[in-house]
PDB file of C-alpha atoms in Angstrom:
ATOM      1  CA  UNK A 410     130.425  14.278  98.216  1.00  0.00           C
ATOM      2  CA  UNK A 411     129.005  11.550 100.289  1.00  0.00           C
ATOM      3  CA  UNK A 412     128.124  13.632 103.014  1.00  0.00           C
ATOM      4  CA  UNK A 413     127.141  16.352 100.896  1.00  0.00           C
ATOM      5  CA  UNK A 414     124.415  14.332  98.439  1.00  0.00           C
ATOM      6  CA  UNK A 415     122.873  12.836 101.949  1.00  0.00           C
ATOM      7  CA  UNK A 416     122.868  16.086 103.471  1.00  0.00           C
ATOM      8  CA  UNK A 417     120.611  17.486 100.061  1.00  0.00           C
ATOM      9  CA  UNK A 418     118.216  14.347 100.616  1.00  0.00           C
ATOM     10  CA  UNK A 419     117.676  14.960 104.242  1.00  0.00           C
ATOM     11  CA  UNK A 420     117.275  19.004 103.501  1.00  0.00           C
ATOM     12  CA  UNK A 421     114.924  18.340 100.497  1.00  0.00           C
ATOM     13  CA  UNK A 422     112.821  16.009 102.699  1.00  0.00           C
ATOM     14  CA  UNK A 423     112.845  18.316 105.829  1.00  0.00           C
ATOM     15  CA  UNK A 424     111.380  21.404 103.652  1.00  0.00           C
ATOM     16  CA  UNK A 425     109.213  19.325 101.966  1.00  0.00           C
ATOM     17  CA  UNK A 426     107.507  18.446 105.561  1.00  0.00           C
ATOM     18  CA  UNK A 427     107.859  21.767 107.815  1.00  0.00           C
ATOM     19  CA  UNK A 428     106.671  23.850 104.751  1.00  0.00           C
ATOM     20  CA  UNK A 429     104.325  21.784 102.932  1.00  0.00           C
ATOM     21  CA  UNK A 430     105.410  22.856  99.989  1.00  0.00           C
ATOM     22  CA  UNK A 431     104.318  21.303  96.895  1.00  0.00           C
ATOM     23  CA  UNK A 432     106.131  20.992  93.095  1.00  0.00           C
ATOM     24  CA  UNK A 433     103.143  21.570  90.559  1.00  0.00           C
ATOM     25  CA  UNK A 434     104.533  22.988  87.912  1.00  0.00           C
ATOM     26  CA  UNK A 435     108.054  24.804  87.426  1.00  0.00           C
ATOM     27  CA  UNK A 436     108.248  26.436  90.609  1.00  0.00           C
ATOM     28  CA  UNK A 437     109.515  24.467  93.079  1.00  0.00           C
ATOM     29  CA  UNK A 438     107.513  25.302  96.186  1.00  0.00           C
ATOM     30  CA  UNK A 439     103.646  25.869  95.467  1.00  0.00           C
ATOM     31  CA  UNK A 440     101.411  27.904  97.708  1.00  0.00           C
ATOM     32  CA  UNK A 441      98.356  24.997  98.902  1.00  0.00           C
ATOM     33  CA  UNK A 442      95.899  27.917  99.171  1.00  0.00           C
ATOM     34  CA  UNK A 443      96.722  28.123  94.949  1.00  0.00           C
ATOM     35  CA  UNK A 444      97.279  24.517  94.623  1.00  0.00           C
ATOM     36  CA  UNK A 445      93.716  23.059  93.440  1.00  0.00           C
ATOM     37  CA  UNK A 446      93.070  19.317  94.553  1.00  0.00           C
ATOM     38  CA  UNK A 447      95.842  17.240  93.658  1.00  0.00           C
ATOM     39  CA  UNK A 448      97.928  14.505  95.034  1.00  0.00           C
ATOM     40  CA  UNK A 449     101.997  14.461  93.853  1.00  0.00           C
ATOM     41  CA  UNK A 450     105.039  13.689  94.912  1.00  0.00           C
ATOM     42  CA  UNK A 451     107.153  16.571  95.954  1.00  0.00           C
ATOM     43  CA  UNK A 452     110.833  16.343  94.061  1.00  0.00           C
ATOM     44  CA  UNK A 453     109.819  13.484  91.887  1.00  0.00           C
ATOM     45  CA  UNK A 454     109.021  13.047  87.547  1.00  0.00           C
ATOM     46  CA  UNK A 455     111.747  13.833  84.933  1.00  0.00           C
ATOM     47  CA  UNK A 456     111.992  17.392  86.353  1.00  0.00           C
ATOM     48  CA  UNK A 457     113.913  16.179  88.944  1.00  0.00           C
ATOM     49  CA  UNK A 458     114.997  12.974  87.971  1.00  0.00           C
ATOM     50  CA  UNK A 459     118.606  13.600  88.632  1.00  0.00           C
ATOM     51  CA  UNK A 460     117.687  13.382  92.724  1.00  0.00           C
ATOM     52  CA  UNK A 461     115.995  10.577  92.036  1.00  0.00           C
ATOM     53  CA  UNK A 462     119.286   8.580  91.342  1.00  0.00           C
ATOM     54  CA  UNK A 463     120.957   5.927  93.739  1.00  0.00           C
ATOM     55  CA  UNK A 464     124.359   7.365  94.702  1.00  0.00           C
ATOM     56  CA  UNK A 465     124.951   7.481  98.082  1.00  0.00           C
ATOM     57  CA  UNK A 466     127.123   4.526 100.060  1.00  0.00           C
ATOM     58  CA  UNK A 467     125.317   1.842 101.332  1.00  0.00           C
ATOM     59  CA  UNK A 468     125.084   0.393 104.856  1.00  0.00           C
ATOM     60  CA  UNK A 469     127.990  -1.925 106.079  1.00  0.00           C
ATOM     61  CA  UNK A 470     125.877  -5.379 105.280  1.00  0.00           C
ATOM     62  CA  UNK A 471     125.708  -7.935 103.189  1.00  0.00           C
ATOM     63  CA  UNK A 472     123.315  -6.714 100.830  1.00  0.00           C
ATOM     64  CA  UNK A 473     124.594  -2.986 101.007  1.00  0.00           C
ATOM     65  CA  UNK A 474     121.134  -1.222 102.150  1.00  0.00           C
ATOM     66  CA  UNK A 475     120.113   2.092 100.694  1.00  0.00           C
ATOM     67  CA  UNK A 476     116.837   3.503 102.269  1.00  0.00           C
ATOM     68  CA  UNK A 477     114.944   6.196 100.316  1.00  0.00           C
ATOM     69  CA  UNK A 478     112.602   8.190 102.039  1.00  0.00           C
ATOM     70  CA  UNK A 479     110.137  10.269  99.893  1.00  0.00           C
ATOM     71  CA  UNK A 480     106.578  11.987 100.984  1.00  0.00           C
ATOM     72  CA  UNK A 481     103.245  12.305  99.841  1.00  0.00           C
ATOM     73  CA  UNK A 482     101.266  15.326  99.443  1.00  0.00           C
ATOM     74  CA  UNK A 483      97.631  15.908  99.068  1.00  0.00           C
ATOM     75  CA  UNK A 484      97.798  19.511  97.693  1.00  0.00           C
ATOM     76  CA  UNK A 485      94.419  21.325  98.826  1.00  0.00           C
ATOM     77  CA  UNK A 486      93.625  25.139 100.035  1.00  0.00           C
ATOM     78  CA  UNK A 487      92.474  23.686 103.457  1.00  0.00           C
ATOM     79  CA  UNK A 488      93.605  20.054 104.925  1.00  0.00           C
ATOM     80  CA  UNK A 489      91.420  17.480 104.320  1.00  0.00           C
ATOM     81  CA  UNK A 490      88.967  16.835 107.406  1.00  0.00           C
ATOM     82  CA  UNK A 491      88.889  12.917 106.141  1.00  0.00           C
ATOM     83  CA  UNK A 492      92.069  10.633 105.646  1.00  0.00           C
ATOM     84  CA  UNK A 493      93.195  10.375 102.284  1.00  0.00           C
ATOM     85  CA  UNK A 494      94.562   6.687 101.068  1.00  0.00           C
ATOM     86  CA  UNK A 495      96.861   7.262  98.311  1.00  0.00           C
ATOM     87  CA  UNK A 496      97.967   4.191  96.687  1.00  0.00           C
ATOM     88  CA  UNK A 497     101.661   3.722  95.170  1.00  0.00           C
ATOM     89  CA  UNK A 498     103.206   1.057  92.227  1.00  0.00           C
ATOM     90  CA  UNK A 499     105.643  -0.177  90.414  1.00  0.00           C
ATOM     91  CA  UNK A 500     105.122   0.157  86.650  1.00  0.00           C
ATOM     92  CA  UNK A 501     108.062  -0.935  84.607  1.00  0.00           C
ATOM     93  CA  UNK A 502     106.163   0.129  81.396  1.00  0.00           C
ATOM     94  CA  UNK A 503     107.950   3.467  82.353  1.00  0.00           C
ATOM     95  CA  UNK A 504     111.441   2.183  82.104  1.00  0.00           C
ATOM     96  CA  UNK A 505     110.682   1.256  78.238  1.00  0.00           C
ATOM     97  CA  UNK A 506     108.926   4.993  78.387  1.00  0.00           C
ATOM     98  CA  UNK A 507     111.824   6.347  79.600  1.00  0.00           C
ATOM     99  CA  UNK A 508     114.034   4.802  77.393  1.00  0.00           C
ATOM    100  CA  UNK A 509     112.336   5.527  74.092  1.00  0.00           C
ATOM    101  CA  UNK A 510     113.698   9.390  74.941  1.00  0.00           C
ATOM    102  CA  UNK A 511     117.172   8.255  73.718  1.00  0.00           C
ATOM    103  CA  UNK A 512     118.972   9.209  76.702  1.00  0.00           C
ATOM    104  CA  UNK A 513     122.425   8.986  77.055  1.00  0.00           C
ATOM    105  CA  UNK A 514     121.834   6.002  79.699  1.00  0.00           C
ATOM    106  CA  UNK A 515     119.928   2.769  78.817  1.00  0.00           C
ATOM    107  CA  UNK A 516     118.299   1.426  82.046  1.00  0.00           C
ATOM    108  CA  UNK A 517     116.954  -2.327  82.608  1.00  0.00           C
ATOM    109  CA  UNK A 518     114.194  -2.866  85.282  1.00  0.00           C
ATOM    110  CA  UNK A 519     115.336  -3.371  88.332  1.00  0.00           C
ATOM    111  CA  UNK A 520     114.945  -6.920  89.685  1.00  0.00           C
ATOM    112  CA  UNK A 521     112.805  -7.826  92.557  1.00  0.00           C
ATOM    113  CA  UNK A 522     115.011  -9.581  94.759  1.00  0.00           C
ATOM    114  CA  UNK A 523     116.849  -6.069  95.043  1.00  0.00           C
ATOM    115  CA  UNK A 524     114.749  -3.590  96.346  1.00  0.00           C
ATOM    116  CA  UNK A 525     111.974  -4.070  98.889  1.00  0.00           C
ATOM    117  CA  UNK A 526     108.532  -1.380  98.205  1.00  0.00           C
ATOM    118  CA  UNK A 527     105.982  -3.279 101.017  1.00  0.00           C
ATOM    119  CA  UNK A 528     104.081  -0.040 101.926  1.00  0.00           C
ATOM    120  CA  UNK A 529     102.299   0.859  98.581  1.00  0.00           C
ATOM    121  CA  UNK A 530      99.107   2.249 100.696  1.00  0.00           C
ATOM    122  CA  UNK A 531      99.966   5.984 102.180  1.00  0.00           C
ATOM    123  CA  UNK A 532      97.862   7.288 104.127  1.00  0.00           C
ATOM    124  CA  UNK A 533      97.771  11.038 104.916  1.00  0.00           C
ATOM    125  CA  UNK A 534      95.559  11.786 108.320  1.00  0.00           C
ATOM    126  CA  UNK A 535      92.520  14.098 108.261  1.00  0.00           C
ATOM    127  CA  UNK A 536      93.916  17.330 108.843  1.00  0.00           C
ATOM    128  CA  UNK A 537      97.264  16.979 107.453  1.00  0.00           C
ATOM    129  CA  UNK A 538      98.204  17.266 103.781  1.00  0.00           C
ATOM    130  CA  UNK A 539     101.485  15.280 103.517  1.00  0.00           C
ATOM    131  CA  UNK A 540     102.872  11.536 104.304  1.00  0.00           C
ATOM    132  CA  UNK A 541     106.210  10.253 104.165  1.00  0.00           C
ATOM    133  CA  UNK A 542     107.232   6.361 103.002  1.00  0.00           C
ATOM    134  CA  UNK A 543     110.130   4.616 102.023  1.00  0.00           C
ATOM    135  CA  UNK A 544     111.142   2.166  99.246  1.00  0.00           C
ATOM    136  CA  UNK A 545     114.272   0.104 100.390  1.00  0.00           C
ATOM    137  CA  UNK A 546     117.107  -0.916  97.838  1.00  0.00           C
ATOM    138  CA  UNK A 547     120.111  -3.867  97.863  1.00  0.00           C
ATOM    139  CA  UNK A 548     122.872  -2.459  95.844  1.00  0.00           C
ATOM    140  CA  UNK A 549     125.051  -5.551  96.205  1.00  0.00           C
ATOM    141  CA  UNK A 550     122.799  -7.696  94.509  1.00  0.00           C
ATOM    142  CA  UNK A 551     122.983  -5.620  91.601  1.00  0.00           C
ATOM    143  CA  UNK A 552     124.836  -6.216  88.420  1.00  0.00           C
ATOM    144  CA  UNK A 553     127.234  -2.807  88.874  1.00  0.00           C
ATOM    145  CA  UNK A 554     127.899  -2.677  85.343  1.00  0.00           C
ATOM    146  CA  UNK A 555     124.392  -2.087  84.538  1.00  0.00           C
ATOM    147  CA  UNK A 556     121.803   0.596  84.457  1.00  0.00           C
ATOM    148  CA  UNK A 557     118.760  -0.151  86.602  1.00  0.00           C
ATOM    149  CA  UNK A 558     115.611   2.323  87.060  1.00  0.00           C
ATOM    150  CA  UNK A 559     112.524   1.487  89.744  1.00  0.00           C
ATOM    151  CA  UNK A 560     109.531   3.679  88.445  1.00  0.00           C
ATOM    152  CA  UNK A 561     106.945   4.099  91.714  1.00  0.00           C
ATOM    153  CA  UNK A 562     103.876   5.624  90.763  1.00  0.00           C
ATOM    154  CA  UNK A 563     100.768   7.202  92.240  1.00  0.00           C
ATOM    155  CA  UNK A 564      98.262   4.728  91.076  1.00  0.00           C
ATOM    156  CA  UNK A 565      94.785   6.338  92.684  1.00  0.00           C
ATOM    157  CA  UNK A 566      93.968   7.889  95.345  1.00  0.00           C
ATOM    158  CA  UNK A 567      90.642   8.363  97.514  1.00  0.00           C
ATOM    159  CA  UNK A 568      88.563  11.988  97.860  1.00  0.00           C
ATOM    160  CA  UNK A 569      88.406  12.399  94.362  1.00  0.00           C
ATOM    161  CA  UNK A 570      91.721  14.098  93.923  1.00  0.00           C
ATOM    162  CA  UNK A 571      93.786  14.750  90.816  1.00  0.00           C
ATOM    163  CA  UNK A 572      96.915  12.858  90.550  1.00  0.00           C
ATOM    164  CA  UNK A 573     100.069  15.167  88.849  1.00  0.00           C
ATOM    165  CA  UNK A 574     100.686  14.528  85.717  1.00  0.00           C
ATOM    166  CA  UNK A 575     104.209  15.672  85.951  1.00  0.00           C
ATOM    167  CA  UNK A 576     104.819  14.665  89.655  1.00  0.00           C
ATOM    168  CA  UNK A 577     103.588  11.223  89.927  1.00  0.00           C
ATOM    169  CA  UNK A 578     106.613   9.606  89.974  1.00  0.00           C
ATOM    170  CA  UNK A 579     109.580   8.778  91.241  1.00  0.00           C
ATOM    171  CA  UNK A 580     112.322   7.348  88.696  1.00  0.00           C
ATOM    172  CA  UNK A 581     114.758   5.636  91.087  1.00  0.00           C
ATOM    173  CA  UNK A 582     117.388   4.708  89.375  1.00  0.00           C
ATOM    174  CA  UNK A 583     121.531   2.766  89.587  1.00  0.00           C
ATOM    175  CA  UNK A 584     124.097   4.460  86.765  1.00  0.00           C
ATOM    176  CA  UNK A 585     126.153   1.178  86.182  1.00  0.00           C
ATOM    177  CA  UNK A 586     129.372   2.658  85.912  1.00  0.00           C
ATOM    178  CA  UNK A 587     132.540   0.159  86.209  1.00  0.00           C
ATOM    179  CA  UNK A 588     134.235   2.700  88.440  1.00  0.00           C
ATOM    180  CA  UNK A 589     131.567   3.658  90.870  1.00  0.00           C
ATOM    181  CA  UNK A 590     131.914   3.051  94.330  1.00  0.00           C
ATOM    182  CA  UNK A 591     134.180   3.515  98.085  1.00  0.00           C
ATOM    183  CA  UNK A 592     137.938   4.420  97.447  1.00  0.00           C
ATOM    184  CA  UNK A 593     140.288   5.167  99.528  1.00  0.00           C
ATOM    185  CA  UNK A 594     142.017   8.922  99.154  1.00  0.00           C
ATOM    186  CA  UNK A 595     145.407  10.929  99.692  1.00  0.00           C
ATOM    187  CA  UNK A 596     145.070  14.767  99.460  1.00  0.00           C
ATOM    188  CA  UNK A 597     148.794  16.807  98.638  1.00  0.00           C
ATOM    189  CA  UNK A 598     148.524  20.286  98.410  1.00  0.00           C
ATOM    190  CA  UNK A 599     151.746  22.480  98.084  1.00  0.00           C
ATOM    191  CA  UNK A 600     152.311  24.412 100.168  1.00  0.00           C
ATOM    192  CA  UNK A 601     151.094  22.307 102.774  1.00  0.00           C
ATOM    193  CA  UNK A 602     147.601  22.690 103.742  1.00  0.00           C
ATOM    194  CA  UNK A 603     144.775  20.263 105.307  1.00  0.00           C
ATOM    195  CA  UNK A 604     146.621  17.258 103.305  1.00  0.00           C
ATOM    196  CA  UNK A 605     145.993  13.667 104.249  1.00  0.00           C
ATOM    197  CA  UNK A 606     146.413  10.039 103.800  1.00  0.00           C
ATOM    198  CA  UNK A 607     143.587   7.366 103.470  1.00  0.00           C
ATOM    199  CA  UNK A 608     140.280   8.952 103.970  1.00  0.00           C
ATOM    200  CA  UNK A 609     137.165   7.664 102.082  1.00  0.00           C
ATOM    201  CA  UNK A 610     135.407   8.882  99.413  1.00  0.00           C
ATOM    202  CA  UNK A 611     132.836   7.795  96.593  1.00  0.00           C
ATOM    203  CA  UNK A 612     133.383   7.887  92.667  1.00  0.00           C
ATOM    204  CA  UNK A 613     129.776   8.713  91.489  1.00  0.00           C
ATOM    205  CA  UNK A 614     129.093   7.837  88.075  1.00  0.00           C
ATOM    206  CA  UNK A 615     127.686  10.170  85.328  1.00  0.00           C
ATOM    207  CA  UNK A 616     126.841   8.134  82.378  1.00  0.00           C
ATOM    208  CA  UNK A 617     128.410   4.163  82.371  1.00  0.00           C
ATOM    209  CA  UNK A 618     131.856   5.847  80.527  1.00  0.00           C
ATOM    210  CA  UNK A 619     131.826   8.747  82.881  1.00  0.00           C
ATOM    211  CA  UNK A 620     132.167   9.351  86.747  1.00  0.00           C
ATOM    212  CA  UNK A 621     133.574  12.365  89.098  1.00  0.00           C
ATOM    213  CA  UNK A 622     134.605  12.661  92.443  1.00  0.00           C
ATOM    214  CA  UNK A 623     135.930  15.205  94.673  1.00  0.00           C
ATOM    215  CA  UNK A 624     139.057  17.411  94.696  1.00  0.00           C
ATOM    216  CA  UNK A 625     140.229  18.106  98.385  1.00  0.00           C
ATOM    217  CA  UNK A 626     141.284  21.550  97.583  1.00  0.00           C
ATOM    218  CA  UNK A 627     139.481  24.296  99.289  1.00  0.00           C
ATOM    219  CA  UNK A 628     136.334  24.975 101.286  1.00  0.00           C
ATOM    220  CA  UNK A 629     134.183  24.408  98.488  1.00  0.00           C
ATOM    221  CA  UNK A 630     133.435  21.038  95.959  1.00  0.00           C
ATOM    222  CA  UNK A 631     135.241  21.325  93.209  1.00  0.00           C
ATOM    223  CA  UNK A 632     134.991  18.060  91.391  1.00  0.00           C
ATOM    224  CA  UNK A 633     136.690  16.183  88.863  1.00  0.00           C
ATOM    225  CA  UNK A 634     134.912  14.485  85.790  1.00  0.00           C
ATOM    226  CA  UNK A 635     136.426  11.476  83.932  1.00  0.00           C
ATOM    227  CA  UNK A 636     135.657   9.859  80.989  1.00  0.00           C
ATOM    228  CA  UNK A 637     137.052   6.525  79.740  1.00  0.00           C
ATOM    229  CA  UNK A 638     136.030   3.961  76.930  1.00  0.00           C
ATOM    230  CA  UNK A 639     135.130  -0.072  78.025  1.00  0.00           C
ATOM    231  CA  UNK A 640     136.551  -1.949  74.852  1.00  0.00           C
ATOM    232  CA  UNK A 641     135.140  -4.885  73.896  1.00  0.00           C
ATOM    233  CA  UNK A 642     138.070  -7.207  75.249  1.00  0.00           C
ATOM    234  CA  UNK A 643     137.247  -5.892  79.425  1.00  0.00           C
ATOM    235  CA  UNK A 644     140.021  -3.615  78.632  1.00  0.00           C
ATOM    236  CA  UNK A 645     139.663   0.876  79.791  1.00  0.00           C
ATOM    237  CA  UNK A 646     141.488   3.394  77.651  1.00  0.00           C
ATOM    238  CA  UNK A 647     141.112   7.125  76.341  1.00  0.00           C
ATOM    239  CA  UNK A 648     140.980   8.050  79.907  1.00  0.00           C
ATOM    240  CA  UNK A 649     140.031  12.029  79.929  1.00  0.00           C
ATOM    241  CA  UNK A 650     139.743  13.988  82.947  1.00  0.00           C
ATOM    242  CA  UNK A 651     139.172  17.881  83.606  1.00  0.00           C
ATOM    243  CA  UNK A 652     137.255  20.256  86.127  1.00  0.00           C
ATOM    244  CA  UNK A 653     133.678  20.461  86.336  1.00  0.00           C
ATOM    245  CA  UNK A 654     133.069  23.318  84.128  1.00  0.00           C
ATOM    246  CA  UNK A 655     130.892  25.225  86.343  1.00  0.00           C
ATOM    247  CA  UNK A 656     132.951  24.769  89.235  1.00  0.00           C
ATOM    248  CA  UNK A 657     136.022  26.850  87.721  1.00  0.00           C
ATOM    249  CA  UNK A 658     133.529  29.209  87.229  1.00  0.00           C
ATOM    250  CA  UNK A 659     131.692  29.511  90.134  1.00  0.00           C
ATOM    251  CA  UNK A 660     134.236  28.264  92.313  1.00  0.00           C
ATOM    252  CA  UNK A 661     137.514  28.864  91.162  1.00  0.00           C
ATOM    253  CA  UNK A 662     137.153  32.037  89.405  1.00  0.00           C
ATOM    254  CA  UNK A 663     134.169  33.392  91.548  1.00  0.00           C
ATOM    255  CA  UNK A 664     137.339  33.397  94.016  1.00  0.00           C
ATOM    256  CA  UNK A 665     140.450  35.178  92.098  1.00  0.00           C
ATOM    257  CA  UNK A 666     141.652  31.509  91.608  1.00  0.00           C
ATOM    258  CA  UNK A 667     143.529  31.496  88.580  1.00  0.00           C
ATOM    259  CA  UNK A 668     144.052  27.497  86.609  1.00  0.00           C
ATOM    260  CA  UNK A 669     146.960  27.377  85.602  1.00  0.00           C
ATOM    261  CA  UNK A 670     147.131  23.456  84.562  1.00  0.00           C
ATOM    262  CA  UNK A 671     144.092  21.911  84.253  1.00  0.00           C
ATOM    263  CA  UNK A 672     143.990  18.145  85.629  1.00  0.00           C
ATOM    264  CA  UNK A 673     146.110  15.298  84.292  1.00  0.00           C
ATOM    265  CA  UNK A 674     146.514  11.703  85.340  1.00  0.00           C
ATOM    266  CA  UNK A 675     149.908  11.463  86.733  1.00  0.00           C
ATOM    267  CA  UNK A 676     150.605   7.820  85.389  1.00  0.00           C
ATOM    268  CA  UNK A 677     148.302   7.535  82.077  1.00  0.00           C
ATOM    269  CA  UNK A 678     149.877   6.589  78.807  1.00  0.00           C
ATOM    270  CA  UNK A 679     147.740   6.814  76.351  1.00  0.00           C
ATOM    271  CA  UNK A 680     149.075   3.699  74.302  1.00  0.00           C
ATOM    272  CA  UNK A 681     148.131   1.279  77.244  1.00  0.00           C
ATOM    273  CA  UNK A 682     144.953  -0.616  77.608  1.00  0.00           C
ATOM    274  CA  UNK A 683     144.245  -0.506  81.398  1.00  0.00           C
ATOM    275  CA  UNK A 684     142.532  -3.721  82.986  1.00  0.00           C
ATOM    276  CA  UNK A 685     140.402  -2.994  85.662  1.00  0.00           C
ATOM    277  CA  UNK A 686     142.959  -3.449  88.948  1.00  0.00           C
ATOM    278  CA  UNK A 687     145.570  -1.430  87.454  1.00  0.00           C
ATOM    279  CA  UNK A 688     142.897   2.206  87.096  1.00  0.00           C
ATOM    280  CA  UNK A 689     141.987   1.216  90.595  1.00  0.00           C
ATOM    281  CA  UNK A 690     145.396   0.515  92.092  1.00  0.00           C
ATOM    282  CA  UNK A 691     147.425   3.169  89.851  1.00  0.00           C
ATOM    283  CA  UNK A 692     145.753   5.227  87.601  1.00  0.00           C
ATOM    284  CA  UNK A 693     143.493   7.383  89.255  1.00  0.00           C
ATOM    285  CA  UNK A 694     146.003  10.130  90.559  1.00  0.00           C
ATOM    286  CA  UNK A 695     145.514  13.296  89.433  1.00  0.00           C
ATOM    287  CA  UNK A 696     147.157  16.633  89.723  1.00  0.00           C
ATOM    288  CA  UNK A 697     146.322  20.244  88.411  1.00  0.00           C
ATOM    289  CA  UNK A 698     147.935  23.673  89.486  1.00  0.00           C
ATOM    290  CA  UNK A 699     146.492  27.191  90.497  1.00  0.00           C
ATOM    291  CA  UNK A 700     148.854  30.543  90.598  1.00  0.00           C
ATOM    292  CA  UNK A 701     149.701  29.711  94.123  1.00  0.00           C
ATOM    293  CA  UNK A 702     149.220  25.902  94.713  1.00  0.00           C
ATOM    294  CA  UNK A 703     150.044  22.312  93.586  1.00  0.00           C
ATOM    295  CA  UNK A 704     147.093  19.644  93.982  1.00  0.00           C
ATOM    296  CA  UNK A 705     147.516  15.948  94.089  1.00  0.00           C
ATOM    297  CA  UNK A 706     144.250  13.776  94.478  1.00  0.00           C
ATOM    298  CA  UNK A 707     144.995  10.066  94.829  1.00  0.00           C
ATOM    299  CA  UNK A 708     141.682   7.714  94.792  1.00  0.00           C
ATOM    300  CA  UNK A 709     142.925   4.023  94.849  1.00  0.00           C
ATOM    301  CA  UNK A 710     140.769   0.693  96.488  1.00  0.00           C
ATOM    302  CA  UNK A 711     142.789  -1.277  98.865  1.00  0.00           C
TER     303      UNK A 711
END
């Protein structure tokens, strides 16, 4: 999943540069000859606010590193023949924005000492129409049991451009999700196939009571989703799991794969409160059958 999510980032970002594409409205690549005079973000507002959250691993530091690199366009029929300065903020009125929506997630704004925006003046050259910037973010200074959302804005821009109204920004944003993070992981499929022992993976959450991960079966992601409830003593139960929904369909049955168990976890009793080193050294072992084969995930921390 890891791989997979970075892979997206880097494709997303790649298009966005070689083809100059540009997200106006609903369409997702915009023709600049048809594009009027604005300035946007490409991939960014609450269209696409889903890429816009934190998940990938962080670097191997101290402050676990995440780098975000995003572009800016300057959507015109014809490059510009002058340089356009496009200048970026922070506006944390739009977490309280975002919030009033009633969303399943309730984000806090995320504090200063963990994310690092220095370059808030883009400038796109005369004769180009795009830009590319970054906005640097320290995930282990963050509270990981909290919600955190960095709105960057287009604040104005020079030429006398139009900045999108519905890609101006980019919601960055943490899921605090107790669960979230690096495990290790042990793959059993009967009969035999591809299984193996203490590879790494990452539990992405969903909502703060909700994460998935990957299954290792087959050439395609089929992932798991898991629910749980926090109680107020620190305390996990009503642990759920099951297949992503579309994935048995797309995946699954798209294939002549037929589910014959869906997904349990091996060890849960349903009486027990769990604390939080016994789901992470125990619980999180799940198996599920097809017609033909017998899968065992095991995600544990060490």
């Amino acid at each position: 999943m890891k791989k997979r999510l970075y892979f997206i980032s880097t494709l997303l970002l790649a298009m966005t540069a070689l083809s100059l594409s540009s997200c106006l409205k609903d369409p997702r690549y915009v023709d600049f000859s048809k594009a009027g005079n604005v300035v946007n973000m490409p991939f960014s507002g609450q269209a696409y606010f889903g890429g816009d959250a934190i998940t990938e691993a962080p670097a191997d530091d101290e402050n676990g590193t995440i780098v975000r690199q995003f572009s800016v366009n300057v959507a015109t029929a014809n490059p510009p023949t002058t340089d356009t300065k496009v200048t970026l903020a922070v506006d944390f009125s739009l977490v309280d924005s975002y919030n009033a929506l009633g969303g399943a997630v309730h984000y806090e704004p995320m504090p200063s000492e963990a994310y690092s925006f220095t370059t808030t003046e883009v400038t796109v050259p005369s004769g180009k129409q795009y830009a590319v910037t970054s906005v640097t973010f320290y995930k282990n200074l963050l509270d990981p049991s909290k919600s955190y959302m960095l709105p960057i804005k287009i604040a104005s821009t020079t030429g006398g451009y139009t900045i999108s109204g519905n890609l101006g920004v980019h919601y960055y944003h943490f899921i605090g999700n107790d669960f979230a993070g690096a495990y290790l992981w042990d793959y059993t499929r009967i009969p035999a196939a591809g299984n193996f022992v203490g590879e790494t993976t990452t539990l992405f959450p969903v909502t703060p009571t909700q994460f998935e991960m990957n299954s290792g079966y087959f050439t395609q992601t089929i992932r798991y989703e898991v629910t749980f409830t926090k109680n107020s003593d620190g305390t996990y139960s009503d642990f759920a799991v099951d297949l992503n929904a579309d994935d048995i369909q797309n995946i699954l049955v798209a294939n002549g794969l037929t589910l014959v168990k869906h997904p349990v976890l091996v060890n849960y009793d349903p009486t027990h409160k769990y604390t939080y080193d016994e789901v992470v050294h125990g619980l999180l072992k799940l198996n599920w059958t097809t017609a033909t084969r017998d899968i065992t995930d095991y995600f544990y921390k060490p």
